[in-house]
């Protein structure tokens, strides 16, 4: 983690400043630093998922229990969640997704292209506000804005961490 980009520190710091105590994730290289920090932090619950839609239920449960959470997933996992997203919209649950994007800028794996290209459209169709981040300087202000929208306004927000940002 010594070589981790500085913006990854901002992500964890901001989430903790917003009292996020539940980190649900499917292991992914784009989220390694945040996942590891959550695993090392004794004040949070870090929950590995077997499939991404479990994270939607975890966040609904966290909200009902008075806690705040985030789901960390890759764009390919969005397709697994579509049916559960109706739960978010109909239950009016605040929801924060941090999505490492595949299938965009410079993608070399053809299997990642379809979902990567459809991800934002699908999320928007399911009622999510999408915030696309392409540069490190945009991470902190965008995540602050997303947290305000989720934890104060009760919205469903997906923060898309693009390949230009992730490298």
Short mmCIF file of N, CA and C in Angstrom, two decimals:
data_model
loop_
_atom_site.label_atom_id
_atom_site.label_comp_id
_atom_site.label_asym_id
_atom_site.label_seq_id
_atom_site.Cartn_x
_atom_site.Cartn_y
_atom_site.Cartn_z
N UNK A 1 0.82 -1.20 0.00
CA UNK A 1 0.00 0.00 0.00
C UNK A 1 0.86 1.26 0.00
N UNK A 2 2.18 1.09 0.14
CA UNK A 2 3.06 2.24 0.13
C UNK A 2 3.03 2.95 -1.22
N UNK A 3 2.79 2.21 -2.29
CA UNK A 3 2.73 2.79 -3.62
C UNK A 3 1.32 3.20 -4.03
N UNK A 4 0.36 3.11 -3.13
CA UNK A 4 -1.03 3.43 -3.44
C UNK A 4 -1.16 4.92 -3.75
N UNK A 5 -2.01 5.24 -4.72
CA UNK A 5 -2.23 6.66 -5.01
C UNK A 5 -2.85 7.38 -3.82
N UNK A 6 -2.53 8.65 -3.66
CA UNK A 6 -3.00 9.44 -2.52
C UNK A 6 -4.53 9.48 -2.47
N UNK A 7 -5.18 9.50 -3.60
CA UNK A 7 -6.63 9.62 -3.60
C UNK A 7 -7.30 8.45 -2.89
N UNK A 8 -6.66 7.28 -2.86
CA UNK A 8 -7.28 6.15 -2.15
C UNK A 8 -7.34 6.42 -0.66
N UNK A 9 -6.34 7.16 -0.14
CA UNK A 9 -6.40 7.58 1.27
C UNK A 9 -7.59 8.50 1.50
N UNK A 10 -7.83 9.40 0.54
CA UNK A 10 -8.97 10.31 0.64
C UNK A 10 -10.29 9.54 0.70
N UNK A 11 -10.41 8.50 -0.10
CA UNK A 11 -11.65 7.73 -0.12
C UNK A 11 -11.95 7.17 1.27
N UNK A 12 -10.97 6.49 1.86
CA UNK A 12 -11.23 5.89 3.17
C UNK A 12 -11.47 6.95 4.23
N UNK A 13 -10.66 8.00 4.21
CA UNK A 13 -10.80 9.08 5.20
C UNK A 13 -12.19 9.71 5.12
N UNK A 14 -12.65 10.02 3.93
CA UNK A 14 -13.95 10.67 3.76
C UNK A 14 -15.08 9.74 4.21
N UNK A 15 -15.01 8.48 3.83
CA UNK A 15 -16.06 7.54 4.27
C UNK A 15 -16.12 7.45 5.79
N UNK A 16 -14.98 7.42 6.43
CA UNK A 16 -14.97 7.34 7.89
C UNK A 16 -15.45 8.66 8.51
N UNK A 17 -15.11 9.80 7.90
CA UNK A 17 -15.61 11.09 8.40
C UNK A 17 -17.13 11.14 8.34
N UNK A 18 -17.72 10.44 7.37
CA UNK A 18 -19.17 10.36 7.25
C UNK A 18 -19.74 9.22 8.09
N UNK A 19 -18.94 8.66 8.96
CA UNK A 19 -19.35 7.60 9.88
C UNK A 19 -19.82 6.34 9.15
N UNK A 20 -19.20 6.03 8.03
CA UNK A 20 -19.46 4.77 7.36
C UNK A 20 -18.75 3.68 8.17
N UNK A 21 -19.54 2.71 8.61
CA UNK A 21 -18.99 1.65 9.45
C UNK A 21 -19.19 0.26 8.85
N UNK A 22 -19.83 0.18 7.69
CA UNK A 22 -20.01 -1.11 7.04
C UNK A 22 -19.47 -1.04 5.62
N UNK A 23 -18.47 -1.85 5.35
CA UNK A 23 -17.85 -1.93 4.03
C UNK A 23 -18.13 -3.32 3.47
N UNK A 24 -18.98 -3.38 2.45
CA UNK A 24 -19.28 -4.65 1.78
C UNK A 24 -18.56 -4.63 0.45
N UNK A 25 -17.99 -5.76 0.08
CA UNK A 25 -17.18 -5.76 -1.14
C UNK A 25 -17.08 -7.14 -1.77
N UNK A 26 -16.90 -7.13 -3.08
CA UNK A 26 -16.41 -8.28 -3.80
C UNK A 26 -14.95 -7.94 -4.10
N UNK A 27 -14.00 -8.80 -3.73
CA UNK A 27 -12.59 -8.46 -3.91
C UNK A 27 -12.30 -7.96 -5.33
N UNK A 28 -11.55 -6.87 -5.41
CA UNK A 28 -11.26 -6.23 -6.68
C UNK A 28 -10.00 -5.39 -6.53
N UNK A 29 -9.10 -5.47 -7.49
CA UNK A 29 -7.84 -4.73 -7.43
C UNK A 29 -8.06 -3.23 -7.32
N UNK A 30 -9.10 -2.70 -7.96
CA UNK A 30 -9.36 -1.27 -7.92
C UNK A 30 -9.76 -0.76 -6.54
N UNK A 31 -10.18 -1.66 -5.68
CA UNK A 31 -10.61 -1.28 -4.33
C UNK A 31 -9.68 -1.82 -3.24
N UNK A 32 -8.54 -2.35 -3.62
CA UNK A 32 -7.64 -3.02 -2.67
C UNK A 32 -7.32 -2.17 -1.45
N UNK A 33 -6.94 -0.92 -1.66
CA UNK A 33 -6.52 -0.08 -0.54
C UNK A 33 -7.69 0.15 0.42
N UNK A 34 -8.86 0.49 -0.10
CA UNK A 34 -10.02 0.75 0.77
C UNK A 34 -10.43 -0.54 1.49
N UNK A 35 -10.43 -1.65 0.79
CA UNK A 35 -10.77 -2.93 1.42
C UNK A 35 -9.78 -3.23 2.56
N UNK A 36 -8.50 -3.11 2.27
CA UNK A 36 -7.49 -3.40 3.30
C UNK A 36 -7.61 -2.46 4.49
N UNK A 37 -7.88 -1.20 4.24
CA UNK A 37 -8.02 -0.26 5.37
C UNK A 37 -9.24 -0.64 6.21
N UNK A 38 -10.31 -1.06 5.55
CA UNK A 38 -11.50 -1.44 6.31
C UNK A 38 -11.23 -2.71 7.13
N UNK A 39 -10.45 -3.62 6.59
CA UNK A 39 -10.10 -4.84 7.32
C UNK A 39 -9.22 -4.54 8.54
N UNK A 40 -8.39 -3.52 8.44
CA UNK A 40 -7.47 -3.16 9.53
C UNK A 40 -8.13 -2.29 10.59
N UNK A 41 -9.28 -1.72 10.31
CA UNK A 41 -9.94 -0.77 11.20
C UNK A 41 -10.87 -1.51 12.16
N UNK A 42 -10.57 -1.53 13.45
CA UNK A 42 -11.41 -2.27 14.39
C UNK A 42 -12.78 -1.63 14.63
N UNK A 43 -12.98 -0.42 14.14
CA UNK A 43 -14.25 0.27 14.36
C UNK A 43 -15.27 0.05 13.25
N UNK A 44 -14.92 -0.74 12.24
CA UNK A 44 -15.85 -0.98 11.14
C UNK A 44 -16.05 -2.47 10.92
N UNK A 45 -17.10 -2.78 10.20
CA UNK A 45 -17.40 -4.15 9.79
C UNK A 45 -17.07 -4.24 8.30
N UNK A 46 -16.19 -5.13 7.96
CA UNK A 46 -15.78 -5.34 6.58
C UNK A 46 -16.31 -6.70 6.16
N UNK A 47 -17.20 -6.72 5.17
CA UNK A 47 -17.93 -7.94 4.84
C UNK A 47 -17.66 -8.34 3.38
N UNK A 48 -16.94 -9.43 3.17
CA UNK A 48 -16.77 -9.91 1.80
C UNK A 48 -18.08 -10.55 1.32
N UNK A 49 -18.40 -10.29 0.07
CA UNK A 49 -19.65 -10.79 -0.51
C UNK A 49 -19.36 -11.94 -1.47
N UNK A 50 -20.30 -12.85 -1.61
CA UNK A 50 -20.15 -13.89 -2.62
C UNK A 50 -20.67 -13.41 -3.96
N UNK A 51 -21.57 -12.41 -3.92
CA UNK A 51 -22.09 -11.80 -5.15
C UNK A 51 -22.56 -10.39 -4.80
N UNK A 52 -22.49 -9.50 -5.76
CA UNK A 52 -22.70 -8.08 -5.51
C UNK A 52 -24.09 -7.73 -4.99
N UNK A 53 -25.11 -8.45 -5.38
CA UNK A 53 -26.45 -8.08 -4.93
C UNK A 53 -26.62 -8.26 -3.42
N UNK A 54 -25.80 -9.09 -2.81
CA UNK A 54 -25.82 -9.19 -1.35
C UNK A 54 -25.49 -7.84 -0.71
N UNK A 55 -24.65 -7.06 -1.38
CA UNK A 55 -24.29 -5.75 -0.86
C UNK A 55 -25.46 -4.79 -0.80
N UNK A 56 -26.37 -4.91 -1.76
CA UNK A 56 -27.57 -4.07 -1.75
C UNK A 56 -28.39 -4.37 -0.50
N UNK A 57 -28.58 -5.65 -0.21
CA UNK A 57 -29.33 -6.05 0.99
C UNK A 57 -28.58 -5.63 2.26
N UNK A 58 -27.25 -5.74 2.25
CA UNK A 58 -26.46 -5.34 3.41
C UNK A 58 -26.65 -3.86 3.72
N UNK A 59 -26.66 -3.02 2.68
CA UNK A 59 -26.82 -1.59 2.92
C UNK A 59 -28.23 -1.25 3.39
N UNK A 60 -29.21 -1.95 2.85
CA UNK A 60 -30.58 -1.72 3.34
C UNK A 60 -30.67 -2.09 4.82
N UNK A 61 -30.07 -3.22 5.19
CA UNK A 61 -30.07 -3.63 6.59
C UNK A 61 -29.30 -2.66 7.47
N UNK A 62 -28.16 -2.18 6.98
CA UNK A 62 -27.38 -1.21 7.75
C UNK A 62 -28.22 0.03 8.01
N UNK A 63 -28.89 0.52 6.97
CA UNK A 63 -29.72 1.72 7.11
C UNK A 63 -30.85 1.49 8.13
N UNK A 64 -31.51 0.35 8.02
CA UNK A 64 -32.60 0.04 8.96
C UNK A 64 -32.09 -0.08 10.39
N UNK A 65 -30.82 -0.48 10.53
CA UNK A 65 -30.22 -0.61 11.86
C UNK A 65 -29.54 0.67 12.35
N UNK A 66 -29.65 1.75 11.57
CA UNK A 66 -29.08 3.02 11.99
C UNK A 66 -27.61 3.20 11.67
N UNK A 67 -27.06 2.36 10.80
CA UNK A 67 -25.65 2.47 10.42
C UNK A 67 -25.52 2.95 8.98
N UNK A 68 -24.31 3.32 8.61
CA UNK A 68 -24.03 3.75 7.25
C UNK A 68 -23.05 2.77 6.61
N UNK A 69 -23.28 2.50 5.33
CA UNK A 69 -22.41 1.57 4.64
C UNK A 69 -22.13 1.98 3.21
N UNK A 70 -21.26 1.20 2.59
CA UNK A 70 -20.88 1.39 1.20
C UNK A 70 -20.67 0.01 0.60
N UNK A 71 -20.96 -0.12 -0.69
CA UNK A 71 -20.64 -1.36 -1.41
C UNK A 71 -19.55 -1.03 -2.42
N UNK A 72 -18.48 -1.83 -2.40
CA UNK A 72 -17.38 -1.71 -3.34
C UNK A 72 -17.49 -2.85 -4.34
N UNK A 73 -17.59 -2.50 -5.63
CA UNK A 73 -17.72 -3.54 -6.64
C UNK A 73 -17.13 -3.07 -7.96
N UNK A 74 -16.97 -4.01 -8.86
CA UNK A 74 -16.52 -3.72 -10.21
C UNK A 74 -17.75 -3.54 -11.09
N UNK A 75 -17.58 -2.83 -12.19
CA UNK A 75 -18.71 -2.56 -13.08
C UNK A 75 -19.39 -3.83 -13.56
N UNK A 76 -18.65 -4.91 -13.73
CA UNK A 76 -19.27 -6.16 -14.18
C UNK A 76 -20.29 -6.68 -13.17
N UNK A 77 -20.13 -6.32 -11.89
CA UNK A 77 -21.07 -6.75 -10.86
C UNK A 77 -22.40 -6.03 -10.87
N UNK A 78 -22.47 -4.88 -11.55
CA UNK A 78 -23.73 -4.13 -11.61
C UNK A 78 -24.82 -4.98 -12.25
N UNK A 79 -24.45 -5.75 -13.26
CA UNK A 79 -25.44 -6.61 -13.92
C UNK A 79 -26.06 -7.62 -12.98
N UNK A 80 -25.31 -8.05 -11.96
CA UNK A 80 -25.83 -9.01 -10.99
C UNK A 80 -26.86 -8.38 -10.06
N UNK A 81 -26.89 -7.05 -9.99
CA UNK A 81 -27.70 -6.34 -9.00
C UNK A 81 -29.02 -5.78 -9.51
N UNK A 82 -29.27 -5.86 -10.79
CA UNK A 82 -30.40 -5.13 -11.38
C UNK A 82 -31.71 -5.44 -10.67
N UNK A 83 -32.01 -6.68 -10.40
CA UNK A 83 -33.27 -7.01 -9.75
C UNK A 83 -33.32 -6.44 -8.33
N UNK A 84 -32.21 -6.49 -7.62
CA UNK A 84 -32.17 -5.95 -6.25
C UNK A 84 -32.29 -4.43 -6.23
N UNK A 85 -31.91 -3.77 -7.32
CA UNK A 85 -32.01 -2.31 -7.36
C UNK A 85 -33.47 -1.84 -7.26
N UNK A 86 -34.43 -2.68 -7.64
CA UNK A 86 -35.84 -2.30 -7.46
C UNK A 86 -36.16 -2.20 -5.98
N UNK A 87 -35.49 -2.98 -5.17
CA UNK A 87 -35.62 -2.94 -3.72
C UNK A 87 -35.18 -1.57 -3.20
N UNK A 88 -34.09 -1.06 -3.74
CA UNK A 88 -33.56 0.24 -3.34
C UNK A 88 -34.56 1.34 -3.68
N UNK A 89 -35.05 1.32 -4.91
CA UNK A 89 -35.96 2.37 -5.36
C UNK A 89 -37.29 2.30 -4.62
N UNK A 90 -37.87 1.13 -4.53
CA UNK A 90 -39.18 1.01 -3.89
C UNK A 90 -39.10 1.20 -2.38
N UNK A 91 -37.98 0.81 -1.77
CA UNK A 91 -37.81 0.98 -0.34
C UNK A 91 -37.24 2.34 0.03
N UNK A 92 -36.86 3.11 -0.97
CA UNK A 92 -36.26 4.44 -0.79
C UNK A 92 -35.08 4.39 0.18
N UNK A 93 -34.20 3.42 -0.04
CA UNK A 93 -33.01 3.28 0.79
C UNK A 93 -31.89 4.15 0.26
N UNK A 94 -31.20 4.87 1.15
CA UNK A 94 -29.99 5.56 0.72
C UNK A 94 -28.95 4.50 0.37
N UNK A 95 -28.21 4.73 -0.68
CA UNK A 95 -27.29 3.69 -1.16
C UNK A 95 -26.07 4.34 -1.78
N UNK A 96 -24.88 3.94 -1.33
CA UNK A 96 -23.63 4.41 -1.92
C UNK A 96 -22.86 3.23 -2.49
N UNK A 97 -22.64 3.27 -3.78
CA UNK A 97 -21.83 2.27 -4.47
C UNK A 97 -20.56 2.93 -4.97
N UNK A 98 -19.41 2.31 -4.72
CA UNK A 98 -18.16 2.73 -5.33
C UNK A 98 -17.81 1.65 -6.34
N UNK A 99 -17.77 2.04 -7.62
CA UNK A 99 -17.63 1.07 -8.69
C UNK A 99 -16.35 1.31 -9.46
N UNK A 100 -15.47 0.30 -9.47
CA UNK A 100 -14.28 0.38 -10.31
C UNK A 100 -14.71 -0.04 -11.71
N UNK A 101 -14.51 0.87 -12.64
CA UNK A 101 -14.98 0.65 -14.01
C UNK A 101 -14.02 -0.21 -14.81
N UNK A 102 -14.60 -1.11 -15.55
CA UNK A 102 -13.90 -1.89 -16.56
C UNK A 102 -14.65 -1.62 -17.86
N UNK A 103 -14.06 -1.99 -18.97
CA UNK A 103 -14.74 -1.83 -20.25
C UNK A 103 -14.80 -0.41 -20.74
N UNK A 104 -13.92 0.45 -20.22
CA UNK A 104 -13.84 1.80 -20.78
C UNK A 104 -12.39 2.06 -21.18
N UNK A 105 -11.90 3.23 -21.03
CA UNK A 105 -10.61 3.70 -21.52
C UNK A 105 -9.49 2.65 -21.45
N UNK A 106 -9.05 2.20 -22.61
CA UNK A 106 -7.91 1.29 -22.70
C UNK A 106 -8.16 -0.14 -22.27
N UNK A 107 -9.40 -0.56 -22.13
CA UNK A 107 -9.69 -1.93 -21.68
C UNK A 107 -9.14 -2.96 -22.67
N UNK A 108 -8.45 -3.94 -22.16
CA UNK A 108 -7.88 -4.98 -23.00
C UNK A 108 -8.62 -6.31 -22.93
N UNK A 109 -9.59 -6.44 -22.04
CA UNK A 109 -10.33 -7.69 -21.89
C UNK A 109 -11.70 -7.53 -22.56
N UNK A 110 -11.92 -8.22 -23.68
CA UNK A 110 -13.19 -8.05 -24.40
C UNK A 110 -14.42 -8.44 -23.58
N UNK A 111 -14.24 -9.31 -22.59
CA UNK A 111 -15.38 -9.75 -21.77
C UNK A 111 -15.87 -8.64 -20.84
N UNK A 112 -15.04 -7.64 -20.59
CA UNK A 112 -15.43 -6.53 -19.72
C UNK A 112 -16.18 -5.43 -20.48
N UNK A 113 -16.09 -5.43 -21.79
CA UNK A 113 -16.64 -4.33 -22.59
C UNK A 113 -18.17 -4.18 -22.48
N UNK A 114 -18.96 -5.23 -22.65
CA UNK A 114 -20.42 -5.02 -22.65
C UNK A 114 -20.95 -4.37 -21.38
N UNK A 115 -20.61 -4.91 -20.22
CA UNK A 115 -21.13 -4.35 -18.98
C UNK A 115 -20.50 -3.00 -18.67
N UNK A 116 -19.22 -2.85 -18.99
CA UNK A 116 -18.57 -1.56 -18.77
C UNK A 116 -19.23 -0.45 -19.56
N UNK A 117 -19.63 -0.75 -20.77
CA UNK A 117 -20.29 0.25 -21.60
C UNK A 117 -21.73 0.52 -21.17
N UNK A 118 -22.38 -0.46 -20.58
CA UNK A 118 -23.80 -0.32 -20.20
C UNK A 118 -24.00 0.12 -18.76
N UNK A 119 -22.96 0.06 -17.95
CA UNK A 119 -23.06 0.24 -16.51
C UNK A 119 -23.79 1.53 -16.10
N UNK A 120 -23.34 2.66 -16.57
CA UNK A 120 -23.94 3.93 -16.15
C UNK A 120 -25.40 4.02 -16.60
N UNK A 121 -25.69 3.59 -17.81
CA UNK A 121 -27.07 3.63 -18.31
C UNK A 121 -27.98 2.76 -17.44
N UNK A 122 -27.51 1.57 -17.07
CA UNK A 122 -28.30 0.67 -16.23
C UNK A 122 -28.53 1.29 -14.86
N UNK A 123 -27.48 1.82 -14.27
CA UNK A 123 -27.62 2.45 -12.94
C UNK A 123 -28.61 3.61 -12.98
N UNK A 124 -28.51 4.45 -13.98
CA UNK A 124 -29.44 5.58 -14.09
C UNK A 124 -30.87 5.10 -14.31
N UNK A 125 -31.05 4.06 -15.10
CA UNK A 125 -32.39 3.52 -15.32
C UNK A 125 -32.98 2.95 -14.03
N UNK A 126 -32.11 2.52 -13.12
CA UNK A 126 -32.54 1.97 -11.83
C UNK A 126 -32.66 3.05 -10.75
N UNK A 127 -32.49 4.31 -11.13
CA UNK A 127 -32.71 5.41 -10.19
C UNK A 127 -31.48 5.93 -9.48
N UNK A 128 -30.30 5.48 -9.86
CA UNK A 128 -29.07 5.97 -9.24
C UNK A 128 -28.60 7.27 -9.89
N UNK A 129 -28.07 8.14 -9.09
CA UNK A 129 -27.35 9.30 -9.57
C UNK A 129 -25.91 8.82 -9.77
N UNK A 130 -25.34 9.04 -10.94
CA UNK A 130 -23.99 8.56 -11.23
C UNK A 130 -23.01 9.73 -11.26
N UNK A 131 -21.90 9.52 -10.62
CA UNK A 131 -20.81 10.51 -10.61
C UNK A 131 -19.57 9.80 -11.13
N UNK A 132 -19.11 10.21 -12.30
CA UNK A 132 -17.95 9.61 -12.96
C UNK A 132 -16.69 10.38 -12.59
N UNK A 133 -15.68 9.68 -12.11
CA UNK A 133 -14.43 10.33 -11.71
C UNK A 133 -13.30 9.84 -12.62
N UNK A 134 -12.65 10.79 -13.28
CA UNK A 134 -11.57 10.46 -14.20
C UNK A 134 -10.22 10.94 -13.73
N UNK A 135 -10.19 11.89 -12.78
CA UNK A 135 -8.92 12.47 -12.33
C UNK A 135 -8.84 12.45 -10.81
N UNK A 136 -7.63 12.26 -10.31
CA UNK A 136 -7.41 12.17 -8.86
C UNK A 136 -7.90 13.41 -8.13
N UNK A 137 -7.75 14.58 -8.73
CA UNK A 137 -8.18 15.83 -8.07
C UNK A 137 -9.69 15.89 -7.86
N UNK A 138 -10.43 15.08 -8.58
CA UNK A 138 -11.89 15.08 -8.46
C UNK A 138 -12.42 14.09 -7.43
N UNK A 139 -11.57 13.23 -6.92
CA UNK A 139 -12.04 12.17 -6.01
C UNK A 139 -12.64 12.75 -4.74
N UNK A 140 -11.89 13.55 -4.01
CA UNK A 140 -12.37 14.05 -2.71
C UNK A 140 -13.65 14.89 -2.85
N UNK A 141 -13.69 15.90 -3.74
CA UNK A 141 -14.93 16.67 -3.82
C UNK A 141 -16.12 15.85 -4.34
N UNK A 142 -15.87 14.93 -5.24
CA UNK A 142 -16.97 14.10 -5.75
C UNK A 142 -17.50 13.15 -4.69
N UNK A 143 -16.60 12.55 -3.93
CA UNK A 143 -17.05 11.64 -2.87
C UNK A 143 -17.75 12.40 -1.75
N UNK A 144 -17.27 13.58 -1.42
CA UNK A 144 -17.96 14.42 -0.42
C UNK A 144 -19.39 14.72 -0.90
N UNK A 145 -19.51 15.10 -2.17
CA UNK A 145 -20.84 15.39 -2.73
C UNK A 145 -21.73 14.15 -2.71
N UNK A 146 -21.16 13.01 -3.07
CA UNK A 146 -21.93 11.76 -3.07
C UNK A 146 -22.40 11.43 -1.66
N UNK A 147 -21.53 11.57 -0.67
CA UNK A 147 -21.91 11.27 0.72
C UNK A 147 -23.02 12.21 1.21
N UNK A 148 -22.93 13.47 0.83
CA UNK A 148 -23.99 14.41 1.20
C UNK A 148 -25.32 13.97 0.59
N UNK A 149 -25.29 13.59 -0.69
CA UNK A 149 -26.52 13.18 -1.37
C UNK A 149 -27.10 11.89 -0.77
N UNK A 150 -26.23 10.97 -0.38
CA UNK A 150 -26.70 9.69 0.18
C UNK A 150 -27.13 9.85 1.63
N UNK A 151 -26.24 10.39 2.47
CA UNK A 151 -26.47 10.35 3.91
C UNK A 151 -27.27 11.53 4.44
N UNK A 152 -27.43 12.60 3.66
CA UNK A 152 -28.29 13.70 4.09
C UNK A 152 -29.58 13.76 3.28
N UNK A 153 -29.50 13.45 1.99
CA UNK A 153 -30.69 13.54 1.14
C UNK A 153 -31.34 12.19 0.88
N UNK A 154 -30.72 11.11 1.33
CA UNK A 154 -31.34 9.79 1.19
C UNK A 154 -31.37 9.24 -0.22
N UNK A 155 -30.43 9.64 -1.06
CA UNK A 155 -30.42 9.23 -2.46
C UNK A 155 -29.59 7.96 -2.67
N UNK A 156 -29.75 7.36 -3.83
CA UNK A 156 -28.91 6.25 -4.28
C UNK A 156 -27.90 6.85 -5.25
N UNK A 157 -26.61 6.70 -4.93
CA UNK A 157 -25.54 7.30 -5.73
C UNK A 157 -24.49 6.24 -6.04
N UNK A 158 -24.07 6.21 -7.29
CA UNK A 158 -22.97 5.35 -7.72
C UNK A 158 -21.82 6.24 -8.15
N UNK A 159 -20.67 6.04 -7.54
CA UNK A 159 -19.44 6.75 -7.90
C UNK A 159 -18.64 5.81 -8.79
N UNK A 160 -18.45 6.23 -10.03
CA UNK A 160 -17.77 5.41 -11.02
C UNK A 160 -16.31 5.81 -11.11
N UNK A 161 -15.44 4.94 -10.66
CA UNK A 161 -14.00 5.19 -10.69
C UNK A 161 -13.46 4.63 -12.01
N UNK A 162 -13.16 5.50 -12.94
CA UNK A 162 -12.84 5.09 -14.31
C UNK A 162 -11.42 4.55 -14.43
N UNK A 163 -11.15 3.91 -15.56
CA UNK A 163 -9.82 3.39 -15.85
C UNK A 163 -8.79 4.51 -15.98
N UNK A 164 -9.20 5.71 -16.40
CA UNK A 164 -8.26 6.83 -16.45
C UNK A 164 -7.76 7.14 -15.04
N UNK A 165 -8.64 7.02 -14.05
CA UNK A 165 -8.26 7.26 -12.66
C UNK A 165 -7.47 6.07 -12.10
N UNK A 166 -7.99 4.88 -12.29
CA UNK A 166 -7.40 3.67 -11.71
C UNK A 166 -6.06 3.30 -12.34
N UNK A 167 -5.93 3.60 -13.63
CA UNK A 167 -4.69 3.27 -14.34
C UNK A 167 -4.62 1.84 -14.79
#
